[in-house]
Amino acid sequence: MRHVEKRWKELRGYIHIVGAFLVFLLLCLSVFFGAVRKSIEKNVRQTITANIDRQSTAFSSNITIQYQYLEGFAGYLGEIGELRSEDTMTLMRQVCEKSGLERIAIIDPDGTAHYSSGEVKNVAERDYFQQAMKGARCLSDPLESSVDGETRVILSVPVYHDGEVAGVLGGSYDVGALSHMLFEDLYGGTGYSLIVTADGEIVAYDGSEEYRKIQPEDNVFSYYAQMTFLQGDTFEHMRDDFANRQSGSVKMRRENDVRYLSYAPIDINDWTMCYIVPEKTAEAPYRMITQYEGGLMGMVLLGMAVLLAGVFRMMTRRQKELEQAAQVDALTGILNKRSTETAIDRWLQEAHQKKQVFIMLDVDKFKEINDQYGHATGDAALRLVGKTLVRFFREDDIIGRIGGDEFVVLMKQVNSIRDAELKAEALCALFRSLHPEGCPAEVHLSCSIGLAEVPEHGSSYMELYQSADRALYEAKRGGRNRWVRRTAADTEEKMEGEAF
């Protein structure tokens, strides 16, 4: 009869879900198919603008890290007061290896630069040298190196000695490496990113070459001036934003190619970061079904999804209840033997910084309580022990009954074995105050406890169980109502304990 009632209760639950689905479907059918939702351009612009702002911040942070390498080295040079020596040249090469800088130069006040690669040249006319000699950080526009002919940007910082600028430390950074600082494209690599100067010259670029088309030697303003700007955007407005160091976005078209372009200033020089993505790609996440049939199908599918989700939820809940019942000891409500062993072994397989302590506990003279006062009283005593252990130990500790009056606890992440010893001592004292229901007032419980440490006494449940069991046996042999801890003081595995 109980089984029939349970099945009927489940069926009524299914009926309620199906009824709710039918009501939802009727509501959907009664709704007039509306027109296409309003423009999604605002959401698209917010998304791509937020992304370019994050890219700009990340780029600035990356450049700052390179500055920190240089400034740390410059501080060292200033302290020793010797710009060029064998030691400083060796250290300079080491900084190159650990940073993203390709080449570092120690520059004398007259502009003579001594490079980590061994070259020497005069850079007195370079702006980055002049700015650093004035005490300022500087990041140059792309420059063609007279050393190897490659195009790079130069980071420079002053070297102070006795409060005066005694020289400059400069580092060259590959323009191609700058492009790889940018975030991966938000839209699966379809769009591309640019870093440009205030004049529209390209410093670095990244992203889909097939879609990009613009070349490194192109001027961004000249290239995009040929586009037709849409939705009230203008080329002049974009140029003003660049000049005023403002973030923004525009929508433009060339023939059938419609694009969004977002931009944000970088906190370095007068550079700006741009992000360009096709209209179809940017708006794809927001497109709605435009046909009435599609709208109806979407609502029906949604209703079916709700129905299936409800059924799945009920089945999942029942499955969890069954799994929990299989894991829990029916009498005490804590983990049973198998689940305890599994949980402890799973925890021990992970790496932990602090100590783990395995506690094994027996109720003293439990058989006498069971025989003298009956099984109901014995069961009440075990339930009381289970509740006491749950209240006494931490929520994260693993607590289980492994049979009869045997219980185990794995204390996770304790600061020291002494913490566990104090816990065992307090638990023994607490047990002496426990009075099981059904026993005379003068009858109280007591317990014997064996302790084992991880990994000194094992790294698995069975190893710890065997070690703690021997300690527990020693506690019983010593008169019960006490705890004993296994030690690794010698090969004979002596016991140590403390009686109460």
CSV table of N, CA, C and O in Angstrom, one decimal, residues 17-117:
chain,number,residue,atom,x,y,z
A,17,ILE,N,3.4,19.0,-13.6
A,17,ILE,CA,4.3,19.5,-14.5
A,17,ILE,C,3.8,19.6,-15.9
A,17,ILE,O,3.9,20.6,-16.6
A,18,VAL,N,3.1,18.5,-16.4
A,18,VAL,CA,2.5,18.5,-17.7
A,18,VAL,C,1.4,19.6,-17.8
A,18,VAL,O,1.2,20.3,-18.8
A,19,GLY,N,0.6,19.7,-16.7
A,19,GLY,CA,-0.5,20.8,-16.7
A,19,GLY,C,0.1,22.2,-16.8
A,19,GLY,O,-0.4,23.0,-17.5
A,20,ALA,N,1.2,22.4,-16.1
A,20,ALA,CA,1.9,23.7,-16.2
A,20,ALA,C,2.4,23.9,-17.6
A,20,ALA,O,2.3,25.1,-18.1
A,21,PHE,N,2.9,22.9,-18.2
A,21,PHE,CA,3.3,23.1,-19.6
A,21,PHE,C,2.2,23.4,-20.5
A,21,PHE,O,2.3,24.3,-21.4
A,22,LEU,N,1.0,22.8,-20.4
A,22,LEU,CA,-0.1,23.1,-21.3
A,22,LEU,C,-0.6,24.5,-21.1
A,22,LEU,O,-0.9,25.2,-22.0
A,23,VAL,N,-0.6,24.9,-19.8
A,23,VAL,CA,-1.0,26.3,-19.6
A,23,VAL,C,0.0,27.3,-20.2
A,23,VAL,O,-0.4,28.3,-20.9
A,24,PHE,N,1.2,27.0,-20.1
A,24,PHE,CA,2.3,27.8,-20.7
A,24,PHE,C,2.1,27.8,-22.3
A,24,PHE,O,2.2,28.9,-22.9
A,25,LEU,N,1.8,26.7,-22.9
A,25,LEU,CA,1.6,26.6,-24.3
A,25,LEU,C,0.4,27.4,-24.7
A,25,LEU,O,0.4,28.1,-25.8
A,26,LEU,N,-0.7,27.4,-24.0
A,26,LEU,CA,-1.9,28.2,-24.3
A,26,LEU,C,-1.6,29.7,-24.2
A,26,LEU,O,-2.0,30.4,-25.1
A,27,LEU,N,-0.8,30.0,-23.2
A,27,LEU,CA,-0.4,31.4,-23.1
A,27,LEU,C,0.4,31.9,-24.3
A,27,LEU,O,0.2,33.0,-24.9
A,28,CYS,N,1.3,31.0,-24.7
A,28,CYS,CA,2.2,31.3,-25.9
A,28,CYS,C,1.3,31.5,-27.1
A,28,CYS,O,1.6,32.4,-27.9
A,29,LEU,N,0.3,30.6,-27.3
A,29,LEU,CA,-0.5,30.6,-28.5
A,29,LEU,C,-1.4,31.9,-28.5
A,29,LEU,O,-1.8,32.4,-29.6
A,30,SER,N,-1.7,32.4,-27.3
A,30,SER,CA,-2.6,33.5,-27.2
A,30,SER,C,-1.9,34.9,-27.4
A,30,SER,O,-2.5,35.9,-27.6
A,31,VAL,N,-0.5,34.7,-27.4
A,31,VAL,CA,0.3,36.0,-27.5
A,31,VAL,C,0.4,36.3,-29.0
A,31,VAL,O,0.7,35.4,-29.8
A,32,PHE,N,0.1,37.5,-29.3
A,32,PHE,CA,0.2,38.0,-30.7
A,32,PHE,C,1.7,38.0,-31.1
A,32,PHE,O,2.5,38.6,-30.4
A,33,PHE,N,2.0,37.4,-32.3
A,33,PHE,CA,3.4,37.4,-32.7
A,33,PHE,C,3.8,38.9,-33.0
A,33,PHE,O,3.2,39.5,-33.9
A,34,GLY,N,4.8,39.3,-32.2
A,34,GLY,CA,5.2,40.7,-32.3
A,34,GLY,C,6.3,40.9,-33.4
A,34,GLY,O,6.7,40.0,-34.1
A,35,ALA,N,6.6,42.1,-33.6
A,35,ALA,CA,7.6,42.5,-34.6
A,35,ALA,C,9.0,42.2,-34.0
A,35,ALA,O,9.2,41.8,-32.9
A,36,VAL,N,10.0,42.3,-34.9
A,36,VAL,CA,11.3,42.1,-34.5
A,36,VAL,C,11.7,43.1,-33.4
A,36,VAL,O,11.3,44.2,-33.4
A,37,ARG,N,12.4,42.6,-32.4
A,37,ARG,CA,12.8,43.4,-31.3
A,37,ARG,C,13.6,44.7,-31.8
A,37,ARG,O,14.1,44.7,-32.9
A,38,LYS,N,13.6,45.6,-30.9
A,38,LYS,CA,14.3,46.9,-31.3
A,38,LYS,C,15.8,46.7,-31.5
A,38,LYS,O,16.4,45.7,-31.2
A,39,SER,N,16.4,47.7,-32.0
A,39,SER,CA,17.8,47.7,-32.4
A,39,SER,C,18.7,47.2,-31.2
A,39,SER,O,18.5,47.5,-30.1
A,40,ILE,N,19.6,46.3,-31.6
A,40,ILE,CA,20.5,45.8,-30.6
A,40,ILE,C,21.9,46.5,-30.7
A,40,ILE,O,22.8,46.0,-30.0
A,41,GLU,N,21.9,47.5,-31.4
A,41,GLU,CA,23.2,48.2,-31.6
A,41,GLU,C,23.8,48.6,-30.3
A,41,GLU,O,25.1,48.5,-30.1
A,42,LYS,N,23.0,49.1,-29.4
A,42,LYS,CA,23.5,49.6,-28.1
A,42,LYS,C,24.3,48.5,-27.4
A,42,LYS,O,25.4,48.7,-26.8
A,43,ASN,N,23.7,47.3,-27.3
A,43,ASN,CA,24.3,46.2,-26.6
A,43,ASN,C,25.6,45.8,-27.3
A,43,ASN,O,26.6,45.5,-26.6
A,44,VAL,N,25.6,45.8,-28.6
A,44,VAL,CA,26.8,45.4,-29.4
A,44,VAL,C,27.9,46.4,-29.1
A,44,VAL,O,29.0,46.0,-28.8
A,45,ARG,N,27.6,47.7,-29.1
A,45,ARG,CA,28.6,48.7,-28.9
A,45,ARG,C,29.2,48.6,-27.4
A,45,ARG,O,30.4,48.7,-27.2
A,46,GLN,N,28.3,48.3,-26.5
A,46,GLN,CA,28.7,48.2,-25.1
A,46,GLN,C,29.7,47.0,-24.9
A,46,GLN,O,30.7,47.1,-24.2
A,47,THR,N,29.3,45.9,-25.6
A,47,THR,CA,30.2,44.7,-25.5
A,47,THR,C,31.6,44.9,-26.1
A,47,THR,O,32.6,44.6,-25.5
A,48,ILE,N,31.6,45.5,-27.3
A,48,ILE,CA,32.9,45.6,-28.0
A,48,ILE,C,33.7,46.7,-27.3
A,48,ILE,O,35.0,46.7,-27.2
A,49,THR,N,33.1,47.8,-26.8
A,49,THR,CA,33.8,48.8,-26.1
A,49,THR,C,34.4,48.4,-24.8
A,49,THR,O,35.5,48.7,-24.4
A,50,ALA,N,33.6,47.6,-24.1
A,50,ALA,CA,34.1,47.0,-22.8
A,50,ALA,C,35.3,46.1,-23.1
A,50,ALA,O,36.3,46.1,-22.3
A,51,ASN,N,35.3,45.4,-24.2
A,51,ASN,CA,36.4,44.5,-24.5
A,51,ASN,C,37.6,45.3,-24.9
A,51,ASN,O,38.7,45.0,-24.4
A,52,ILE,N,37.5,46.3,-25.6
A,52,ILE,CA,38.7,47.1,-26.0
A,52,ILE,C,39.2,47.9,-24.8
A,52,ILE,O,40.4,48.1,-24.7
A,53,ASP,N,38.4,48.3,-23.9
A,53,ASP,CA,38.9,48.9,-22.6
A,53,ASP,C,39.7,47.9,-21.8
A,53,ASP,O,40.8,48.3,-21.3
A,54,ARG,N,39.3,46.6,-21.8
A,54,ARG,CA,40.1,45.6,-21.1
A,54,ARG,C,41.4,45.4,-21.8
A,54,ARG,O,42.4,45.2,-21.1
A,55,GLN,N,41.4,45.3,-23.1
A,55,GLN,CA,42.6,45.1,-23.8
A,55,GLN,C,43.6,46.3,-23.6
A,55,GLN,O,44.8,46.1,-23.4
A,56,SER,N,43.0,47.5,-23.6
A,56,SER,CA,43.9,48.7,-23.4
A,56,SER,C,44.5,48.6,-22.0
A,56,SER,O,45.7,48.9,-21.9
A,57,THR,N,43.8,48.2,-21.0
A,57,THR,CA,44.3,48.1,-19.6
A,57,THR,C,45.4,47.0,-19.6
A,57,THR,O,46.5,47.2,-18.9
A,58,ALA,N,45.1,45.9,-20.2
A,58,ALA,CA,46.1,44.8,-20.2
A,58,ALA,C,47.4,45.2,-20.9
A,58,ALA,O,48.5,44.9,-20.4
A,59,PHE,N,47.3,45.9,-22.0
A,59,PHE,CA,48.4,46.4,-22.7
A,59,PHE,C,49.3,47.3,-21.9
A,59,PHE,O,50.5,47.1,-21.8
A,60,SER,N,48.6,48.3,-21.2
A,60,SER,CA,49.4,49.2,-20.4
A,60,SER,C,50.1,48.5,-19.2
A,60,SER,O,51.2,48.8,-18.9
A,61,SER,N,49.4,47.5,-18.6
A,61,SER,CA,50.0,46.7,-17.5
A,61,SER,C,51.2,45.9,-18.0
A,61,SER,O,52.2,45.9,-17.3
A,62,ASN,N,51.2,45.4,-19.2
A,62,ASN,CA,52.3,44.6,-19.8
A,62,ASN,C,53.5,45.5,-20.0
A,62,ASN,O,54.6,45.2,-19.7
A,63,ILE,N,53.3,46.7,-20.5
A,63,ILE,CA,54.3,47.7,-20.7
A,63,ILE,C,54.9,48.1,-19.4
A,63,ILE,O,56.1,48.3,-19.2
A,64,THR,N,54.0,48.3,-18.4
A,64,THR,CA,54.5,48.7,-17.1
A,64,THR,C,55.5,47.7,-16.5
A,64,THR,O,56.5,48.0,-15.8
A,65,ILE,N,55.2,46.4,-16.7
A,65,ILE,CA,56.1,45.3,-16.3
A,65,ILE,C,57.5,45.5,-16.9
A,65,ILE,O,58.5,45.3,-16.2
A,66,GLN,N,57.5,45.8,-18.2
A,66,GLN,CA,58.8,46.0,-18.8
A,66,GLN,C,59.5,47.2,-18.2
A,66,GLN,O,60.8,47.1,-18.0
A,67,TYR,N,58.8,48.2,-17.9
A,67,TYR,CA,59.4,49.4,-17.3
A,67,TYR,C,60.0,49.0,-15.9
A,67,TYR,O,61.1,49.5,-15.5
A,68,GLN,N,59.3,48.1,-15.2
A,68,GLN,CA,59.7,47.7,-13.9
A,68,GLN,C,61.1,47.0,-14.0
A,68,GLN,O,61.9,47.1,-13.1
A,69,TYR,N,61.2,46.1,-15.0
A,69,TYR,CA,62.5,45.5,-15.2
A,69,TYR,C,63.6,46.5,-15.4
A,69,TYR,O,64.7,46.4,-14.7
A,70,LEU,N,63.3,47.5,-16.2
A,70,LEU,CA,64.4,48.5,-16.5
A,70,LEU,C,64.6,49.3,-15.2
A,70,LEU,O,65.8,49.6,-14.9
A,71,GLU,N,63.6,49.8,-14.5
A,71,GLU,CA,63.8,50.6,-13.4
A,71,GLU,C,64.5,49.9,-12.2
A,71,GLU,O,65.2,50.5,-11.5
A,72,GLY,N,64.2,48.6,-12.1
A,72,GLY,CA,64.9,47.8,-11.1
A,72,GLY,C,66.4,47.8,-11.4
A,72,GLY,O,67.2,48.0,-10.5
A,73,PHE,N,66.7,47.6,-12.7
A,73,PHE,CA,68.1,47.5,-13.1
A,73,PHE,C,68.7,48.9,-12.9
A,73,PHE,O,69.9,49.1,-12.5
A,74,ALA,N,68.0,50.0,-13.3
A,74,ALA,CA,68.5,51.3,-13.2
A,74,ALA,C,68.7,51.7,-11.8
A,74,ALA,O,69.7,52.4,-11.5
A,75,GLY,N,67.9,51.3,-10.9
A,75,GLY,CA,68.1,51.5,-9.5
A,75,GLY,C,69.4,50.9,-9.0
A,75,GLY,O,70.1,51.5,-8.2
A,76,TYR,N,69.7,49.7,-9.4
A,76,TYR,CA,70.9,49.0,-9.0
A,76,TYR,C,72.1,49.8,-9.6
A,76,TYR,O,73.1,50.0,-8.8
A,77,LEU,N,72.1,50.2,-10.8
A,77,LEU,CA,73.2,51.0,-11.4
A,77,LEU,C,73.4,52.3,-10.6
A,77,LEU,O,74.5,52.7,-10.4
A,78,GLY,N,72.3,52.9,-10.2
A,78,GLY,CA,72.4,54.2,-9.5
A,78,GLY,C,73.1,54.0,-8.1
A,78,GLY,O,73.8,54.8,-7.7
A,79,GLU,N,72.8,52.9,-7.5
A,79,GLU,CA,73.3,52.6,-6.2
A,79,GLU,C,74.8,52.3,-6.2
A,79,GLU,O,75.6,52.8,-5.4
A,80,ILE,N,75.3,51.6,-7.2
A,80,ILE,CA,76.7,51.2,-7.3
A,80,ILE,C,77.5,52.4,-7.9
A,80,ILE,O,78.7,52.4,-7.8
A,81,GLY,N,76.8,53.3,-8.6
A,81,GLY,CA,77.5,54.5,-9.2
A,81,GLY,C,78.4,54.2,-10.4
A,81,GLY,O,79.2,55.0,-10.7
A,82,GLU,N,78.3,53.0,-10.9
A,82,GLU,CA,79.1,52.6,-12.1
A,82,GLU,C,78.2,52.1,-13.2
A,82,GLU,O,77.7,51.0,-13.0
A,83,LEU,N,78.1,52.9,-14.3
A,83,LEU,CA,77.2,52.5,-15.3
A,83,LEU,C,77.7,51.3,-16.1
A,83,LEU,O,76.9,50.4,-16.5
A,84,ARG,N,79.0,51.2,-16.4
A,84,ARG,CA,79.5,50.2,-17.2
A,84,ARG,C,80.6,49.5,-16.6
A,84,ARG,O,81.6,50.1,-16.2
A,85,SER,N,80.5,48.2,-16.4
A,85,SER,CA,81.5,47.3,-15.9
A,85,SER,C,81.1,45.9,-16.4
A,85,SER,O,80.1,45.7,-17.0
A,86,GLU,N,82.0,45.0,-16.2
A,86,GLU,CA,81.8,43.6,-16.7
A,86,GLU,C,80.5,43.0,-16.0
A,86,GLU,O,79.7,42.3,-16.6
A,87,ASP,N,80.4,43.3,-14.7
A,87,ASP,CA,79.3,42.8,-13.9
A,87,ASP,C,78.0,43.4,-14.4
A,87,ASP,O,77.0,42.7,-14.6
A,88,THR,N,78.0,44.7,-14.7
A,88,THR,CA,76.7,45.4,-15.1
A,88,THR,C,76.3,44.9,-16.5
A,88,THR,O,75.1,44.7,-16.8
A,89,MET,N,77.3,44.7,-17.4
A,89,MET,CA,77.0,44.2,-18.7
A,89,MET,C,76.4,42.7,-18.6
A,89,MET,O,75.5,42.4,-19.4
A,90,THR,N,77.0,41.9,-17.7
A,90,THR,CA,76.5,40.6,-17.6
A,90,THR,C,75.1,40.6,-17.0
A,90,THR,O,74.2,39.9,-17.5
A,91,LEU,N,74.8,41.5,-16.0
A,91,LEU,CA,73.5,41.6,-15.5
A,91,LEU,C,72.5,42.1,-16.5
A,91,LEU,O,71.3,41.7,-16.6
A,92,MET,N,73.0,43.0,-17.4
A,92,MET,CA,72.1,43.6,-18.4
A,92,MET,C,71.6,42.5,-19.4
A,92,MET,O,70.5,42.4,-19.8
A,93,ARG,N,72.5,41.5,-19.7
A,93,ARG,CA,72.1,40.4,-20.6
A,93,ARG,C,71.2,39.5,-19.9
A,93,ARG,O,70.2,39.0,-20.5
A,94,GLN,N,71.3,39.4,-18.6
A,94,GLN,CA,70.4,38.5,-17.8
A,94,GLN,C,69.0,39.1,-17.8
A,94,GLN,O,68.0,38.4,-17.9
A,95,VAL,N,68.9,40.4,-17.6
A,95,VAL,CA,67.6,41.1,-17.6
A,95,VAL,C,66.9,40.9,-19.0
A,95,VAL,O,65.7,40.7,-19.1
A,96,CYS,N,67.7,41.0,-20.1
A,96,CYS,CA,67.1,40.7,-21.4
A,96,CYS,C,66.5,39.3,-21.5
A,96,CYS,O,65.4,39.1,-22.0
A,97,GLU,N,67.2,38.3,-20.9
A,97,GLU,CA,66.7,37.0,-21.0
A,97,GLU,C,65.4,36.8,-20.2
A,97,GLU,O,64.5,36.0,-20.6
A,98,LYS,N,65.3,37.5,-19.1
A,98,LYS,CA,64.1,37.3,-18.2
A,98,LYS,C,62.9,38.2,-18.6
A,98,LYS,O,61.8,37.9,-18.2
A,99,SER,N,63.2,39.3,-19.2
A,99,SER,CA,62.1,40.2,-19.6
A,99,SER,C,61.7,40.0,-21.0
A,99,SER,O,62.2,39.1,-21.7
A,100,GLY,N,60.8,40.8,-21.6
A,100,GLY,CA,60.4,40.7,-23.0
A,100,GLY,C,61.2,41.6,-23.8
A,100,GLY,O,60.9,41.7,-25.0
A,101,LEU,N,62.2,42.2,-23.3
A,101,LEU,CA,63.0,43.2,-24.0
A,101,LEU,C,64.1,42.4,-24.9
A,101,LEU,O,64.8,41.5,-24.4
A,102,GLU,N,64.2,42.8,-26.1
A,102,GLU,CA,65.2,42.1,-27.0
A,102,GLU,C,66.6,42.6,-26.8
A,102,GLU,O,67.6,41.8,-26.8
A,103,ARG,N,66.8,43.9,-26.5
A,103,ARG,CA,68.1,44.4,-26.4
A,103,ARG,C,68.0,45.6,-25.3
A,103,ARG,O,67.1,46.3,-25.3
A,104,ILE,N,69.0,45.7,-24.5
A,104,ILE,CA,69.1,46.7,-23.5
A,104,ILE,C,70.4,47.5,-23.7
A,104,ILE,O,71.4,47.0,-24.1
A,105,ALA,N,70.3,48.8,-23.5
A,105,ALA,CA,71.5,49.7,-23.7
A,105,ALA,C,71.6,50.6,-22.5
A,105,ALA,O,70.7,51.1,-21.9
A,106,ILE,N,72.9,50.7,-22.0
A,106,ILE,CA,73.2,51.7,-21.0
A,106,ILE,C,73.8,52.9,-21.8
A,106,ILE,O,74.7,52.8,-22.5
A,107,ILE,N,73.1,54.1,-21.6
A,107,ILE,CA,73.4,55.3,-22.4
A,107,ILE,C,74.0,56.3,-21.5
A,107,ILE,O,73.5,56.7,-20.5
A,108,ASP,N,75.2,56.7,-21.9
A,108,ASP,CA,75.9,57.8,-21.2
A,108,ASP,C,75.2,59.1,-21.4
A,108,ASP,O,74.4,59.3,-22.3
A,109,PRO,N,75.5,60.1,-20.5
A,109,PRO,CA,74.9,61.4,-20.6
A,109,PRO,C,75.1,62.1,-22.0
A,109,PRO,O,74.4,62.9,-22.4
A,110,ASP,N,76.2,61.7,-22.7
A,110,ASP,CA,76.4,62.3,-24.0
A,110,ASP,C,75.7,61.6,-25.1
A,110,ASP,O,75.8,61.9,-26.3
A,111,GLY,N,74.9,60.6,-24.8
A,111,GLY,CA,74.1,59.8,-25.8
A,111,GLY,C,74.8,58.6,-26.3
A,111,GLY,O,74.2,57.9,-27.2
A,112,THR,N,75.9,58.2,-25.8
A,112,THR,CA,76.6,57.0,-26.3
A,112,THR,C,75.9,55.8,-25.7
A,112,THR,O,75.9,55.7,-24.4
A,113,ALA,N,75.4,54.9,-26.5
A,113,ALA,CA,74.6,53.8,-26.1
A,113,ALA,C,75.5,52.5,-26.2
A,113,ALA,O,76.0,52.2,-27.3
A,114,HIS,N,75.6,51.8,-25.1
A,114,HIS,CA,76.4,50.5,-25.1
A,114,HIS,C,75.3,49.4,-24.9
A,114,HIS,O,74.7,49.2,-23.9
A,115,TYR,N,75.1,48.6,-26.0
A,115,TYR,CA,74.1,47.6,-26.0
A,115,TYR,C,74.5,46.3,-25.4
A,115,TYR,O,75.7,45.9,-25.4
A,116,SER,N,73.5,45.5,-25.0
A,116,SER,CA,73.8,44.2,-24.4
A,116,SER,C,74.4,43.3,-25.4
A,116,SER,O,75.0,42.3,-25.1
A,117,SER,N,74.1,43.5,-26.7
A,117,SER,CA,74.7,42.7,-27.8
A,117,SER,C,76.1,43.1,-28.2
A,117,SER,O,76.7,42.4,-29.0
